[in-house]
XYZ file of C-alpha atoms in Angstrom:
357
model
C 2.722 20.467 -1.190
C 2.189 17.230 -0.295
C -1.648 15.637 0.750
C -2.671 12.811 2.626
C -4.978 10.393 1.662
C -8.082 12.404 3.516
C -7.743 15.656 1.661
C -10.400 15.521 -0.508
C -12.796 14.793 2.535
C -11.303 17.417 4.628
C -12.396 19.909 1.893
C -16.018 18.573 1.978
C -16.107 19.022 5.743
C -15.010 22.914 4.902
C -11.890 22.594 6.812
C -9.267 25.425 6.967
C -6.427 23.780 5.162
C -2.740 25.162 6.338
C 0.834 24.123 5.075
C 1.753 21.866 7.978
C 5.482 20.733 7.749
C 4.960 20.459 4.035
C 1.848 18.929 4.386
C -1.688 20.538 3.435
C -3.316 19.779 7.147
C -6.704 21.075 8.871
C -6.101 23.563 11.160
C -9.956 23.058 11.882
C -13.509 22.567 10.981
C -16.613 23.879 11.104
C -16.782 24.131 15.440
C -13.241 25.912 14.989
C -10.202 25.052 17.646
C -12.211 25.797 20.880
C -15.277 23.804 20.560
C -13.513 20.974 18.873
C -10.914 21.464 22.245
C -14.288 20.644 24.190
C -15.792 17.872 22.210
C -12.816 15.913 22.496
C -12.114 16.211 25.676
C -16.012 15.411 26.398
C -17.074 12.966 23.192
C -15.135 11.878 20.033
C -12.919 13.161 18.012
C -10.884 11.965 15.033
C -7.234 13.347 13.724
C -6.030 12.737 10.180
C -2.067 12.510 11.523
C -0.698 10.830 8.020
C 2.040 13.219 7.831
C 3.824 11.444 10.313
C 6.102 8.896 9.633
C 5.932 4.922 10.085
C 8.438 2.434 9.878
C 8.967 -0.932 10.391
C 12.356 -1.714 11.768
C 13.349 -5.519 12.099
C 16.144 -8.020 12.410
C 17.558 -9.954 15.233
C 19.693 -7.430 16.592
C 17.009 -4.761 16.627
C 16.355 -4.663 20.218
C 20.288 -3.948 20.428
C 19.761 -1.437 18.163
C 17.053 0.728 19.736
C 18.555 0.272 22.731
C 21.774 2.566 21.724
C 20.333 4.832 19.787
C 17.445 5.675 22.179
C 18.154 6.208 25.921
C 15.518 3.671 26.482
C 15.818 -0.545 27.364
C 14.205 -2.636 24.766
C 15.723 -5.959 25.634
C 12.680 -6.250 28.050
C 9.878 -4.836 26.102
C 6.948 -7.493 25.440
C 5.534 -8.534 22.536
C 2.941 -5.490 21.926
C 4.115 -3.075 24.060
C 4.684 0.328 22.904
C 7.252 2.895 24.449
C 7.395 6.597 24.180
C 11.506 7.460 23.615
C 13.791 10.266 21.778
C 16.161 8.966 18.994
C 19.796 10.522 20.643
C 23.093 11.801 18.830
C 26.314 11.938 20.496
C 26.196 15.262 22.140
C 23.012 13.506 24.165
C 20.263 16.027 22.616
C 17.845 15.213 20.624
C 16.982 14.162 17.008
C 13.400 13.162 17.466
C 10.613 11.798 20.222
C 9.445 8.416 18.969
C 6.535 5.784 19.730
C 8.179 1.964 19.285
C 5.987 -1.190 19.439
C 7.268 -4.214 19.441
C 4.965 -6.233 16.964
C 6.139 -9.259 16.198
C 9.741 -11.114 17.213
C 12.762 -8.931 15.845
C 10.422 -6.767 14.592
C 9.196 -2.850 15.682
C 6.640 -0.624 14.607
C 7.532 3.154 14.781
C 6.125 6.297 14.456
C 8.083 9.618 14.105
C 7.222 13.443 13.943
C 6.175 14.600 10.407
C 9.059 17.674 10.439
C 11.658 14.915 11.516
C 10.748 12.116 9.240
C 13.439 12.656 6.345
C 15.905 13.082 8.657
C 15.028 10.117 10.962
C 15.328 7.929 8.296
C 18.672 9.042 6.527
C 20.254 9.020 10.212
C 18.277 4.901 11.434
C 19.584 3.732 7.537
C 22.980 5.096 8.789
C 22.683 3.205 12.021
C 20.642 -0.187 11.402
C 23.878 -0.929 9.287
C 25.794 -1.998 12.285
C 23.193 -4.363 13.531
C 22.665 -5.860 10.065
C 18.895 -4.352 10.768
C 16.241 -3.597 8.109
C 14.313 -0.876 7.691
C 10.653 -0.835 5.194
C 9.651 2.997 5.173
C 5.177 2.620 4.855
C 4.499 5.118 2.216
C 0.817 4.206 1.258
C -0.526 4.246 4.959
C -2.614 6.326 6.352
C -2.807 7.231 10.618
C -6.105 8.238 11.875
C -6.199 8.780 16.217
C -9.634 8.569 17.444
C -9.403 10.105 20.658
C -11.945 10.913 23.972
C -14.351 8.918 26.672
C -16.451 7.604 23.930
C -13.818 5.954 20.999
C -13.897 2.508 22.937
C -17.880 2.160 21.945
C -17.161 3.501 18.756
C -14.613 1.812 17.549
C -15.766 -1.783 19.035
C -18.869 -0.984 16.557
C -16.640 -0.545 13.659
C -14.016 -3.011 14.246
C -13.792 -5.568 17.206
C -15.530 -5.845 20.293
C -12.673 -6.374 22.502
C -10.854 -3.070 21.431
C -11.165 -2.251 25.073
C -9.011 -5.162 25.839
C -6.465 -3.166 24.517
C -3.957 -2.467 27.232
C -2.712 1.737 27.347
C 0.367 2.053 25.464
C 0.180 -1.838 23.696
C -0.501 -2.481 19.673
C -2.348 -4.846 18.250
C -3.215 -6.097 15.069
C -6.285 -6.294 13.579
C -8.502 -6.421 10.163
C -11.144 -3.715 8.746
C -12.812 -4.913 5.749
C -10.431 -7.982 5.395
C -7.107 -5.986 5.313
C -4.567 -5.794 7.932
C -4.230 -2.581 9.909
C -2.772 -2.022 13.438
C -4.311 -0.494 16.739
C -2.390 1.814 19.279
C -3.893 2.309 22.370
C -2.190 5.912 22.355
C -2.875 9.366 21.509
C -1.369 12.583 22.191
C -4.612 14.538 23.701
C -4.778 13.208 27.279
C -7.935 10.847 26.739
C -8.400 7.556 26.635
C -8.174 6.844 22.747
C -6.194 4.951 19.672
C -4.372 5.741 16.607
C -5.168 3.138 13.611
C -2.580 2.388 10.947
C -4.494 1.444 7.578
C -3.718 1.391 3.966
C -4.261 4.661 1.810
C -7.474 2.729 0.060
C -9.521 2.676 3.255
C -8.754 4.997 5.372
C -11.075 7.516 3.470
C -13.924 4.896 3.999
C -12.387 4.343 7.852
C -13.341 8.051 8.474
C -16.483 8.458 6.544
C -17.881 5.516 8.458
C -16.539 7.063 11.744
C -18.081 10.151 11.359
C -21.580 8.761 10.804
C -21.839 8.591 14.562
C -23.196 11.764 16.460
C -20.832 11.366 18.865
C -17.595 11.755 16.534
C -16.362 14.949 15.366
C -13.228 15.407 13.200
C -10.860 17.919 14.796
C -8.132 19.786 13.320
C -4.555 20.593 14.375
C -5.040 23.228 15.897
C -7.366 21.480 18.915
C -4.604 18.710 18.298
C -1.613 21.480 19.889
C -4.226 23.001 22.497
C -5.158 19.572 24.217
C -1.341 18.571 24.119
C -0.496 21.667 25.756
C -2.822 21.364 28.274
C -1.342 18.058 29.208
C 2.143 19.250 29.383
C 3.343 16.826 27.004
C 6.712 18.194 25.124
C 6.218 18.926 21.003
C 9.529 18.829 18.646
C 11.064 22.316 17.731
C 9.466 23.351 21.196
C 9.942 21.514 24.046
C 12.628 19.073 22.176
C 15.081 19.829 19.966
C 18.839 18.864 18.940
C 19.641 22.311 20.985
C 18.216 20.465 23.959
C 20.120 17.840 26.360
C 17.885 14.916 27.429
C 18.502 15.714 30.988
C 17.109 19.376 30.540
C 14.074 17.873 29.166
C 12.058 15.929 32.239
C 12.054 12.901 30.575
C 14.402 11.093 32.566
C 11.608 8.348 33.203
C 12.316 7.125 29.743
C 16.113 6.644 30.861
C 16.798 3.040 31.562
C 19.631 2.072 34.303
C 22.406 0.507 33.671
C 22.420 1.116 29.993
C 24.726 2.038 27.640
C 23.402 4.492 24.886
C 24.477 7.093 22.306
C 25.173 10.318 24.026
C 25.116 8.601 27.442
C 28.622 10.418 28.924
C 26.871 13.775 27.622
C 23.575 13.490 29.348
C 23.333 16.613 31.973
C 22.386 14.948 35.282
C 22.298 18.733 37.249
C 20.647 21.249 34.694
C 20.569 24.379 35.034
C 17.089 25.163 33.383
C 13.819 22.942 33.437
C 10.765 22.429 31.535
C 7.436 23.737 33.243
C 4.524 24.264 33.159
C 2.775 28.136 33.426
C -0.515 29.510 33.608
C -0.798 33.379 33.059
C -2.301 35.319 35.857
C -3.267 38.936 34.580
C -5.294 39.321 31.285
C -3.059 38.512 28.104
C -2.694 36.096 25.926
C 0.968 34.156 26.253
C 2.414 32.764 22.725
C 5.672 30.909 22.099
C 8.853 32.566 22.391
C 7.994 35.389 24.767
C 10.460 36.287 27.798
C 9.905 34.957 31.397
C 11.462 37.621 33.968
C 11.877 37.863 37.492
C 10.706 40.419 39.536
C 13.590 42.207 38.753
C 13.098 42.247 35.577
C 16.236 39.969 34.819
C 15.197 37.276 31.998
C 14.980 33.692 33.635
C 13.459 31.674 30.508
C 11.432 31.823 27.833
C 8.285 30.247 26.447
C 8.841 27.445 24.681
C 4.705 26.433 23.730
C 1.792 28.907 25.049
C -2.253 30.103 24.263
C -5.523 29.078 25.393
C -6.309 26.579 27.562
C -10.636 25.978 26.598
C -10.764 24.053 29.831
C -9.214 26.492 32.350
C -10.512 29.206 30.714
C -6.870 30.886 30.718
C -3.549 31.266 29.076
C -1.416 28.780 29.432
C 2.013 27.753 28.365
C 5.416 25.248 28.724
C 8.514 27.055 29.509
C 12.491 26.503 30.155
C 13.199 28.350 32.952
C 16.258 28.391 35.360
C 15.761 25.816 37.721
C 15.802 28.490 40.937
C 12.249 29.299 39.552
C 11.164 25.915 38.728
C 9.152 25.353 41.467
C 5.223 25.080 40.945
C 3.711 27.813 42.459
C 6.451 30.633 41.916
C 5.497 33.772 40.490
C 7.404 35.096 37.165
C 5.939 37.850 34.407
C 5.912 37.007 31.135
C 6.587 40.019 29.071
C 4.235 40.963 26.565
C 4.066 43.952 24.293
C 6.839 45.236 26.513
C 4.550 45.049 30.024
C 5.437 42.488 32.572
C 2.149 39.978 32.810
C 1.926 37.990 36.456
C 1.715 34.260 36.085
C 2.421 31.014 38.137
C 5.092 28.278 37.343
C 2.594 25.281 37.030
C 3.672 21.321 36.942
C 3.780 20.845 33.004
C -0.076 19.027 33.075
C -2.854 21.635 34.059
C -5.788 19.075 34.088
C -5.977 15.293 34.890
C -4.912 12.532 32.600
C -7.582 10.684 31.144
C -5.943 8.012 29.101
C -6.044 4.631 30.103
C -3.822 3.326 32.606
């Protein structure tokens, strides 16, 4: 089982320690997933995300190359601008959902999903080939997302007083404790918030210092999936997969125009089915992979992420669902223990977007 550099001080803050894509993650701490739900989305709270992968991708033809294999235009990205994308096959589904910041000239900083981080690499080594790109895999560095209303006064405590000049969705590099680490303004909770790449060595002294404030918390994954879900943002091997086309997905806003990319003449412009969002009406509690039906009982989709939603007080969920019932506000049942359960189609985010724009 592999560990991240935090472990150690996730046992000393008693967390419950799960196998996590490999990984030996907290699911959570001491508050356990509700509260920690709530102080986030109120306070502070800090993620050990490690497990995922970062990469540095450069050469002069890399803009060309992220360009193809992504459905997204990076001839016109500026210099510290990050961009949410999916790395793309042939059949136009979908191998992974990346963040890529440009950080320097002919030269990107990405992050992929911890599950898809093996194969990500194997496939971009296959492709970088035939844009003479190179690709530096950062094995020794830790990711740590401080996320929620207060991790602006925080963090310009602990490491520069213009973090808030940090533009949503831009990078920027930075120094803590004379070494060179980078700053995301992004996060996958819905609150304002960054995510710090830093060396193995000091992120353990990163959190420890973080956490001396009252207002920070750390917060396992399980709060991590709850606050994503109630933003309606899509996780891999749910809402994404290589079973999935791009156009089934709602992320067409990361399609550029006029752009020729991998799997482009396979993208489905008129799907049939549609990611939504739900929110159960009758008492039950909604997990992934149960059946949505009509009210003739005739299946119509199926849960793709679902459970409690600590801010609505309710049971939540994202679905694929024919696109005849895609419309917010249309009633479906979700069957559960073999009973039809009432519930409302729901646009995919349940509560307003708090991240800086």
């Amino acid at each position: 089982m592999n560990r991240t550099s935090l472990y150690s001080l996730h046992l000393e803050s008693q967390a419950k320690m799960v196998d996590f894509t490999g990984y030996e993650m907290p699911l959570f701490y001491e508050l356990g997933i509700v509260k920690e739900h709530l102080w986030v989305r109120n306070s502070c709270g800090i993620f050990d995300v490690s497990h995922m992968g970062q990469i540095i991708i450069s050469g002069e033809r890399v803009e060309e190359l992220l360009s193809n294999i992504t459905p997204t235009n990076f001839y016109d990205n500026a210099l510290n601008k990050a961009k949410y994308t999916t790395l793309l096959n042939d059949k136009c589904t979908i191998i992974d959902d990346i963040i890529a910041s440009k950080i320097d000239e002919g030269k990107y900083f990405i992050v992929v999903n911890a599950a898809r981080k093996a194969l990500d690499i194997k496939w971009l080594q296959k492709q970088i080939t035939n844009y003479d790109c190179k690709l530096e895999i950062l094995d020794s560095v830790s990711l740590i997302a401080v996320q929620g209303k207060s991790a602006v006064n925080v963090l310009q405590k602990i490491i520069a007083k213009n973090i808030a000049d940090i533009p949503y969705m831009n990078i920027k590099s930075s120094k803590y404790r004379d070494e060179h680490i980078f700053i995301s303004r992004t996060g996958y909770t819905g609150e304002d918030g960054f995510e710090i790449s830093i060396t193995d060595n000091l992120a353990p002294i990163l959190w420890k210092e973080l956490l001396e404030y009252e207002e920070v918390k750390p917060i396992g994954l399980g709060a991590r999936d709850s606050l994503r879900l109630e933003m309606g943002y899509p996780l891999y091997g749910h809402e994404l997969s290589e079973e999935i086309n791009l156009g089934e997905t709602t992320l067409k806003w990361i399609i550029s125009s006029n752009e020729n990319f991998i799997g482009k003449d396979n993208l489905i412009s008129k799907p049939t089915k549609r990611r939504v969002g739900l929110k159960l009406l009758d008492k039950g509690i909604a997990r992934d992979n149960m059946l949505i039906k009509n009210c003739d009982n005739e299946e119509i989709g199926v849960l793709t992420s679902a459970g409690y939603s600590p801010t609505i007080d309710s049971s939540i969920g994202q679905a694929r669902i024919e696109i005849d019932y895609a419309k917010a506000g249309t009633i479906v049942f979700v069957e559960i223990r073999g009973k039809l359960k009432k519930a409302e189609i729901t646009k995919t985010s349940i509560i307003v977007n708090n991240t800086k724009k």
